CSV table of C-alpha atoms in Angstrom, one decimal:
chain,number,residue,atom,x,y,z
A,1377,MET,CA,33.8,114.2,18.6
A,1378,ASN,CA,37.5,114.1,17.7
A,1379,LYS,CA,39.1,111.0,16.2
A,1380,THR,CA,41.3,110.3,19.2
A,1381,LEU,CA,38.4,110.4,21.7
A,1382,ALA,CA,36.4,108.1,19.3
A,1383,PHE,CA,39.3,105.7,19.1
A,1384,GLU,CA,39.6,105.6,22.9
A,1385,LEU,CA,35.9,105.1,23.5
A,1386,CYS,CA,35.8,102.3,20.8
A,1387,CYS,CA,38.8,100.6,22.4
A,1388,ILE,CA,37.3,100.8,25.9
A,1389,ALA,CA,33.9,99.5,24.6
A,1390,LEU,CA,35.7,96.6,22.7
A,1391,LEU,CA,37.7,95.5,25.8
A,1392,LEU,CA,34.5,95.6,27.9
A,1393,ALA,CA,32.5,93.6,25.4
A,1394,LEU,CA,35.3,91.1,24.9
A,1395,GLY,CA,35.7,90.7,28.7
A,1396,ILE,CA,32.0,90.1,29.2
A,1397,LEU,CA,31.9,87.6,26.3
A,1398,LEU,CA,34.9,85.7,27.7
A,1399,LEU,CA,33.3,85.6,31.2
A,1400,GLY,CA,30.1,84.3,29.6
A,1401,ASN,CA,32.0,81.4,28.1
A,1402,GLY,CA,33.8,80.6,31.4
A,1403,LEU,CA,37.1,82.1,30.3
A,1404,PRO,CA,39.2,84.7,32.2
A,1405,GLY,CA,37.6,88.0,31.1
A,1406,TRP,CA,38.1,90.0,34.3
A,1407,GLY,CA,41.6,91.2,33.1
A,1408,LEU,CA,40.1,92.9,30.1
A,1409,ILE,CA,37.3,94.4,32.1
A,1410,GLY,CA,39.8,95.7,34.6
A,1411,VAL,CA,42.0,97.2,31.8
A,1412,ALA,CA,38.9,98.8,30.2
A,1413,ALA,CA,38.1,100.4,33.6
A,1414,LEU,CA,41.7,101.6,34.0
A,1415,LEU,CA,41.7,103.1,30.5
A,1416,ALA,CA,38.3,104.8,31.1
A,1417,VAL,CA,39.5,106.4,34.3
A,1418,GLY,CA,42.9,107.4,32.7
A,1419,SER,CA,41.2,108.9,29.6
A,1420,GLY,CA,38.6,110.8,31.6
A,1421,GLY,CA,41.1,111.9,34.3
A,1422,LEU,CA,43.7,113.2,31.8
A,1423,ARG,CA,41.0,115.1,29.8
A,1424,LEU,CA,39.7,116.7,33.1
A,1425,LEU,CA,43.3,117.6,34.1
A,1426,ASN,CA,44.0,119.1,30.7
A,1427,ALA,CA,40.7,121.1,30.7
A,1428,ARG,CA,41.5,122.4,34.2
A,1429,GLY,CA,45.0,123.4,33.1
A,1430,ALA,CA,43.6,125.2,30.1
A,1431,ALA,CA,41.1,127.1,32.3
A,1432,ASP,CA,43.8,128.1,34.7
A,1433,ALA,CA,46.3,129.3,32.0
A,1434,PRO,CA,44.4,132.6,31.1
A,1435,ARG,CA,43.9,133.4,34.8
A,1436,LEU,CA,47.6,133.0,35.4
A,1437,GLN,CA,48.3,135.1,32.4
A,1438,THR,CA,46.0,137.9,33.6
A,1439,GLY,CA,47.6,137.8,37.0
A,1440,LEU,CA,51.1,138.1,35.5
A,1441,ASN,CA,50.0,141.0,33.3
A,1442,ALA,CA,48.4,142.8,36.3
A,1443,SER,CA,51.6,142.5,38.4
B,346,MET,CA,42.2,84.2,40.5
B,347,GLN,CA,45.6,82.6,40.3
B,348,ILE,CA,48.6,84.5,39.0
B,349,ASP,CA,51.6,82.9,37.5
B,350,VAL,CA,54.5,82.8,39.9
B,351,VAL,CA,56.9,84.4,37.4
B,352,ALA,CA,54.4,87.2,36.5
B,353,ALA,CA,54.0,87.8,40.3
B,354,PHE,CA,57.6,89.0,40.5
B,355,PHE,CA,56.8,91.6,37.8
B,356,LEU,CA,53.8,92.8,39.9
B,357,PHE,CA,56.0,92.8,43.0
B,358,GLY,CA,58.7,95.0,41.4
B,359,ALA,CA,56.1,97.4,40.0
B,360,LEU,CA,54.3,97.7,43.4
B,361,ALA,CA,57.5,98.3,45.2
B,362,GLN,CA,58.3,101.2,42.8
B,363,LEU,CA,54.8,102.6,43.0
B,364,VAL,CA,55.0,102.9,46.9
B,365,LYS,CA,58.5,104.5,46.4
B,366,ALA,CA,60.3,101.5,47.9
B,367,PRO,CA,62.3,100.5,44.8
B,368,ILE,CA,64.4,97.4,44.9
B,369,ARG,CA,67.8,98.3,43.7
B,370,MET,CA,69.3,95.8,41.3
B,371,PRO,CA,72.9,96.4,40.1
B,372,LYS,CA,72.9,97.4,36.4
B,373,GLY,CA,75.4,94.8,35.7
B,374,LEU,CA,73.2,92.0,37.1
B,375,TYR,CA,70.2,93.2,35.0
B,376,GLN,CA,72.4,93.1,31.9
B,377,SER,CA,73.6,89.6,32.9
B,378,LEU,CA,70.1,88.4,33.3
B,379,THR,CA,69.2,89.7,29.8
B,380,LEU,CA,72.2,88.0,28.3
B,381,PHE,CA,71.3,84.7,30.1
B,382,LEU,CA,67.7,84.7,28.8
B,383,LEU,CA,68.8,85.4,25.2
B,384,VAL,CA,71.4,82.7,25.2
B,385,ALA,CA,69.1,80.2,27.0
B,386,ILE,CA,66.3,80.7,24.5
B,387,GLY,CA,68.6,80.7,21.5
B,388,LEU,CA,70.5,77.6,22.6
B,389,LYS,CA,67.4,75.5,23.4
B,390,GLY,CA,65.9,76.6,20.0
B,391,GLY,CA,69.1,75.7,18.2
B,392,ILE,CA,69.3,72.2,19.7
B,393,ALA,CA,65.7,71.6,18.7
B,394,LEU,CA,66.3,73.0,15.2
B,395,ALA,CA,69.0,70.5,14.6
B,396,SER,CA,66.5,67.7,14.8
B,397,HIS,CA,63.6,69.5,13.1
B,398,ALA,CA,65.1,71.2,10.1
B,399,SER,CA,62.8,70.6,7.1
B,400,LEU,CA,61.4,72.2,4.0
B,401,ALA,CA,58.1,72.9,5.9
B,402,LEU,CA,60.1,74.9,8.4
B,403,LEU,CA,61.4,77.1,5.5
B,404,TRP,CA,57.9,77.9,4.5
B,405,GLN,CA,56.9,78.6,8.1
B,406,SER,CA,59.9,80.9,8.4
B,407,LEU,CA,58.9,82.9,5.3
B,408,ALA,CA,55.4,83.2,6.5
B,409,VAL,CA,56.7,84.5,9.9
B,410,ILE,CA,58.9,87.1,8.2
B,411,ALA,CA,55.9,88.3,6.2
B,412,PHE,CA,53.9,88.5,9.4
B,413,GLY,CA,56.7,90.7,10.9
B,414,ALA,CA,56.4,93.0,8.0
B,415,LEU,CA,52.6,93.1,8.1
B,416,LEU,CA,52.2,94.2,11.8
B,417,PRO,CA,53.8,97.7,11.3
B,418,LEU,CA,51.4,98.2,8.4
B,419,VAL,CA,48.5,97.6,10.7
B,420,ALA,CA,49.8,99.8,13.5
B,421,PHE,CA,50.9,102.8,11.3
B,422,PRO,CA,47.5,104.0,10.0
B,423,LEU,CA,46.0,103.7,13.6
B,424,LEU,CA,48.8,105.9,14.9
B,425,ARG,CA,48.6,108.4,12.1
B,426,TRP,CA,44.8,108.8,11.7
B,427,PHE,CA,43.5,108.3,15.2
B,428,GLY,CA,46.6,109.4,17.2
B,429,GLY,CA,47.6,112.3,15.0
B,430,LEU,CA,51.2,111.3,15.3
B,431,SER,CA,53.8,112.7,12.9
B,432,ARG,CA,54.9,110.3,10.1
B,433,VAL,CA,58.2,109.7,11.7
B,434,ASP,CA,56.9,109.1,15.2
B,435,ALA,CA,54.1,106.8,13.8
B,436,ALA,CA,56.6,104.8,11.7
B,437,SER,CA,59.0,104.4,14.6
B,438,MET,CA,56.3,103.3,17.0
B,439,ALA,CA,54.8,100.9,14.3
B,440,ALA,CA,58.3,99.3,14.0
B,441,HIS,CA,58.3,98.8,17.8
B,442,TYR,CA,54.9,97.0,17.6
B,443,GLY,CA,55.9,94.9,14.6
B,444,SER,CA,59.0,93.6,16.3
B,445,VAL,CA,59.0,91.3,19.4
B,446,SER,CA,59.9,91.3,23.0
B,447,ILE,CA,62.1,88.5,24.2
B,448,ALA,CA,61.0,88.9,27.8
B,449,THR,CA,57.3,88.5,26.8
B,450,PHE,CA,58.3,85.4,24.8
B,451,ALA,CA,60.2,84.1,27.9
B,452,VAL,CA,57.1,84.6,30.1
B,453,ALA,CA,54.9,82.7,27.6
B,454,LEU,CA,57.5,79.9,27.4
B,455,ALA,CA,57.5,79.7,31.2
B,456,LEU,CA,53.7,79.5,31.3
B,457,LEU,CA,53.5,76.8,28.7
B,458,GLU,CA,56.1,74.7,30.5
B,459,ALA,CA,54.3,75.2,33.8
B,460,SER,CA,51.0,74.1,32.2
B,461,ASN,CA,52.6,71.2,30.3
B,462,ILE,CA,51.4,72.5,27.0
B,463,SER,CA,53.7,71.3,24.2
B,464,TYR,CA,55.0,73.6,21.5
B,465,GLU,CA,57.4,73.5,18.5
B,466,PRO,CA,60.8,73.5,20.2
B,467,TYR,CA,62.5,75.5,17.4
B,468,PHE,CA,60.4,78.7,18.1
B,469,ALA,CA,63.5,80.7,19.0
B,470,LEU,CA,64.1,80.8,15.2
B,471,PHE,CA,60.8,82.6,14.7
B,472,VAL,CA,61.7,85.1,17.5
B,473,ALA,CA,65.0,86.0,15.7
B,474,LEU,CA,63.2,86.3,12.3
B,475,LEU,CA,60.5,88.6,13.8
B,476,GLU,CA,63.1,91.0,15.2
B,477,ILE,CA,64.2,92.4,11.8
B,478,PRO,CA,61.4,92.9,9.1
B,479,ALA,CA,59.5,95.5,11.2
B,480,ILE,CA,62.5,97.8,11.4
B,481,ALA,CA,62.9,97.8,7.6
B,482,VAL,CA,59.1,98.4,7.1
B,483,GLY,CA,59.2,101.2,9.8
B,484,LEU,CA,62.1,102.9,7.9
B,485,TRP,CA,60.1,102.6,4.6
B,486,LEU,CA,57.0,104.1,6.3
B,487,ALA,CA,59.0,107.0,7.6
B,488,ARG,CA,60.3,107.6,4.1
B,489,ALA,CA,63.7,108.0,5.8
B,490,ASP,CA,66.1,109.6,3.4
B,491,ASN,CA,69.5,110.0,5.0
B,492,GLY,CA,71.3,110.2,1.7
B,493,GLY,CA,73.1,107.0,2.5
B,494,ARG,CA,75.1,108.8,5.2
B,495,ASN,CA,74.4,106.4,8.1
B,496,ARG,CA,73.0,103.5,6.1
B,497,GLY,CA,75.9,101.3,7.2
B,498,GLU,CA,75.3,102.2,10.8
B,499,VAL,CA,71.6,101.5,10.5
B,500,VAL,CA,72.2,98.0,8.9
B,501,ARG,CA,74.8,97.3,11.6
B,502,GLU,CA,72.4,98.3,14.3
B,503,ILE,CA,69.6,96.2,12.8
B,504,PHE,CA,71.6,93.0,12.3
B,505,LEU,CA,74.3,93.3,14.9
B,506,ASN,CA,72.5,94.7,17.9
B,507,GLN,CA,73.1,92.7,21.1
B,508,GLY,CA,69.7,91.1,21.2
B,509,VAL,CA,69.7,89.7,17.6
B,510,LEU,CA,73.4,88.8,17.8
B,511,LEU,CA,73.2,86.8,21.0
B,512,LEU,CA,70.0,85.1,20.0
B,513,VAL,CA,71.2,84.1,16.5
B,514,GLY,CA,74.7,83.2,17.7
B,515,SER,CA,73.4,80.9,20.4
B,516,LEU,CA,70.8,79.5,18.0
B,517,LEU,CA,73.6,78.6,15.6
B,518,ILE,CA,75.8,77.1,18.3
B,519,GLY,CA,72.9,75.0,19.5
B,520,PHE,CA,72.1,73.9,15.9
B,521,LEU,CA,75.7,73.0,15.1
B,522,ALA,CA,76.4,71.3,18.4
B,523,GLY,CA,73.0,69.4,18.4
B,524,SER,CA,72.9,67.0,21.3
B,525,GLY,CA,76.5,68.0,22.2
B,526,ALA,CA,75.1,71.2,23.7
B,527,ASP,CA,73.0,69.2,26.2
B,528,LYS,CA,75.7,69.5,28.7
B,529,LEU,CA,75.0,73.3,29.0
B,530,LEU,CA,71.4,72.7,29.7
B,531,PRO,CA,71.7,72.1,33.5
B,532,PHE,CA,72.8,75.8,33.6
B,533,PHE,CA,70.7,77.4,30.8
B,534,GLY,CA,67.6,75.1,31.3
B,535,THR,CA,67.2,74.5,35.0
B,536,LEU,CA,67.9,78.1,36.1
B,537,PHE,CA,65.7,79.6,33.4
B,538,HIS,CA,62.6,80.2,35.5
B,539,GLY,CA,64.5,81.6,38.5
B,540,VAL,CA,66.5,84.0,36.3
B,541,LEU,CA,63.3,85.1,34.5
B,542,ALA,CA,61.7,85.9,37.9
B,543,LEU,CA,64.6,88.1,38.9
B,544,PHE,CA,64.6,89.8,35.4
B,545,LEU,CA,60.8,90.5,35.7
B,546,LEU,CA,61.3,92.0,39.2
B,547,GLU,CA,63.5,94.6,37.6
B,548,MET,CA,61.2,95.0,34.6
B,549,GLY,CA,58.3,95.7,37.0
B,550,ARG,CA,60.4,98.5,38.6
B,551,VAL,CA,61.4,100.0,35.2
B,552,ALA,CA,57.8,99.8,33.8
B,553,ALA,CA,56.3,101.5,36.9
B,554,SER,CA,59.0,104.2,36.9
B,555,ARG,CA,57.8,105.3,33.4
B,556,ILE,CA,54.1,105.5,34.3
B,557,GLY,CA,54.3,109.3,34.9
B,558,SER,CA,55.3,109.7,31.2
B,559,LEU,CA,51.9,108.3,30.1
B,560,ARG,CA,50.3,111.5,31.5
B,561,GLN,CA,52.6,113.5,29.2
B,562,TYR,CA,51.7,111.6,26.1
B,563,GLY,CA,47.9,111.3,26.7
B,564,SER,CA,45.5,108.4,27.0
B,565,PHE,CA,45.6,107.5,23.3
B,566,ILE,CA,49.0,105.8,23.8
B,567,SER,CA,47.6,103.7,26.6
B,568,CYS,CA,44.6,102.6,24.5
B,569,PHE,CA,46.8,101.8,21.5
B,570,GLY,CA,49.2,99.9,23.8
B,571,VAL,CA,46.4,97.6,24.8
B,572,LEU,CA,44.5,97.4,21.5
B,573,MET,CA,47.5,96.7,19.3
B,574,PRO,CA,48.6,93.5,21.2
B,575,LEU,CA,45.1,92.1,20.9
B,576,LEU,CA,45.1,92.8,17.1
B,577,GLY,CA,48.7,91.3,16.7
B,578,ALA,CA,47.8,88.3,18.9
B,579,THR,CA,44.7,87.6,16.8
B,580,LEU,CA,46.7,87.8,13.6
B,581,GLY,CA,49.5,85.6,15.1
B,582,ALA,CA,47.0,82.9,16.3
B,583,LEU,CA,45.3,82.9,12.8
B,584,LEU,CA,48.7,82.5,11.1
B,585,ALA,CA,49.7,79.7,13.5
B,586,ALA,CA,46.4,77.9,12.7
B,587,LEU,CA,47.1,78.4,8.9
B,588,LEU,CA,50.6,77.0,9.4
B,589,GLY,CA,49.2,74.0,11.3
B,590,LEU,CA,51.2,74.7,14.5
B,591,SER,CA,50.3,73.0,17.8
B,592,THR,CA,48.3,74.6,20.5
B,593,GLY,CA,51.5,75.8,22.3
B,594,GLY,CA,52.8,77.1,19.0
B,595,MET,CA,49.6,79.1,18.5
B,596,ILE,CA,49.9,80.6,21.9
B,597,LEU,CA,53.6,81.5,21.3
B,598,LEU,CA,52.9,83.1,17.9
B,599,ALA,CA,49.9,85.0,19.4
B,600,THR,CA,52.2,86.2,22.1
B,601,LEU,CA,54.9,87.3,19.7
B,602,GLY,CA,52.3,89.1,17.5
B,603,GLY,CA,51.0,90.9,20.6
B,604,SER,CA,54.4,91.9,22.0
B,605,ALA,CA,56.4,95.1,21.3
B,606,SER,CA,60.1,95.6,21.2
B,607,TYR,CA,61.8,97.8,23.8
B,608,ILE,CA,65.5,96.9,23.3
B,609,ALA,CA,66.4,96.1,19.7
B,610,VAL,CA,64.1,98.5,17.8
B,611,PRO,CA,64.8,101.6,20.0
B,612,ALA,CA,68.5,101.0,19.4
B,613,ALA,CA,68.1,100.8,15.6
B,614,MET,CA,65.5,103.6,15.4
B,615,SER,CA,67.7,106.0,17.4
B,616,VAL,CA,70.3,105.7,14.7
B,617,ALA,CA,68.0,105.5,11.7
B,618,LEU,CA,65.3,108.0,12.7
B,619,PRO,CA,67.0,110.4,15.1
B,620,GLY,CA,64.0,112.8,14.7
B,621,ALA,CA,61.5,110.3,16.1
B,622,ASN,CA,60.4,110.5,19.7
B,623,GLN,CA,61.9,107.3,21.1
B,624,SER,CA,60.6,108.0,24.6
B,625,LEU,CA,57.0,107.8,23.3
B,626,SER,CA,57.5,104.4,21.8
B,627,ILE,CA,59.5,102.9,24.7
B,628,THR,CA,56.9,104.3,27.2
B,629,ALA,CA,54.1,102.6,25.3
B,630,SER,CA,55.8,99.3,24.8
B,631,LEU,CA,57.4,99.1,28.2
B,632,SER,CA,54.8,100.7,30.5
B,633,VAL,CA,51.6,99.6,28.8
B,634,THR,CA,52.0,96.7,26.4
B,635,PHE,CA,54.6,94.6,28.3
B,636,PRO,CA,52.6,94.7,31.7
B,637,PHE,CA,49.4,94.1,29.7
B,638,ASN,CA,50.8,91.0,28.1
B,639,VAL,CA,52.5,89.6,31.2
B,640,LEU,CA,49.5,90.1,33.5
B,641,VAL,CA,46.4,89.8,31.2
B,642,GLY,CA,47.4,89.0,27.6
B,643,ILE,CA,49.4,85.8,27.9
B,644,PRO,CA,47.0,84.0,30.3
B,645,LEU,CA,44.2,85.2,28.0
B,646,TYR,CA,45.8,84.0,24.8
B,647,SER,CA,46.6,80.7,26.5
B,648,ALA,CA,43.1,80.1,27.9
B,649,LEU,CA,41.3,81.2,24.7
B,650,ILE,CA,43.4,79.2,22.3
B,651,SER,CA,43.3,76.1,24.5
B,652,HIS,CA,39.5,76.5,24.7
B,653,LEU,CA,39.1,76.8,20.9
B,654,THR,CA,41.5,74.1,19.8
B,655,PRO,CA,40.6,70.5,20.2
């Protein structure tokens, strides 16, 4: 696992844990849980987009070479 | 869930921009609102400083300066090791996160006043002090060697940029005038919340308009832009507790520790480190950290500190 992904996962887990801890103590923790969810979606979504882009690049290159 | 009325204007501006129905505010008005907020904060702080100047305040000020120098040292290794940023980019961004955001501070002030939480009234002094050390540490971290060619320009940009100048100038005027400056307060005091709401409306629009750039820089920047305010706020609250500040003072120092500059530092860094990617730092501080602090951070710092302090 690369360092950046590890950092992002730790950050999301920390926000989630803090949010739950705050809620358990009757404090506003929903904000942190919401931010953790947004970051998880953003992190996953961007990685998916990048992977798709990387997969499409050789195909495009092949198409250009063929033409 | 209840949202602060001032923060609601930020959300309103952001949502309007996201549905492609931006509210067009004249550039001159936005600059006037910025100027108003800086003068109002500085003036009120200066008036309070006139009656609170003491030796204890000198020690508090030194501790706050040290705090401003520490924050970039916390941010820099995270950006280098985990984010893989170049030395110059990491140093520039660390300087942004070591410095402070006046707008974030203004939102925290508005929240404290709305909640009737008292705070040290001379806090504007700490805001001015926190603007500068992070820039110097950022330059040191970047090992910037310009051969002294633009050193004068850098120093000028650090100390004489509009934000620092207006804040320090009005702080001094308030301090020297003392209660004589009270006659300006109907304007700078009563209108503060309304002006802040208009300012945040525009900030919401600007922050939302940069969200597309986050895709370009990757999700690390978003995670860092949320984690760093929490680290800075924790350190700020601990320092405030050590200094024996009031509950309101703890909330304000936590907010300052958690905020990131997007006006003063970019101006200084663009001169001092022209090779640094300024857009990266501004996108993180303006599109991630500022909205996080306004919508989640400040209410959280306030609730948590009020809960923990007697």
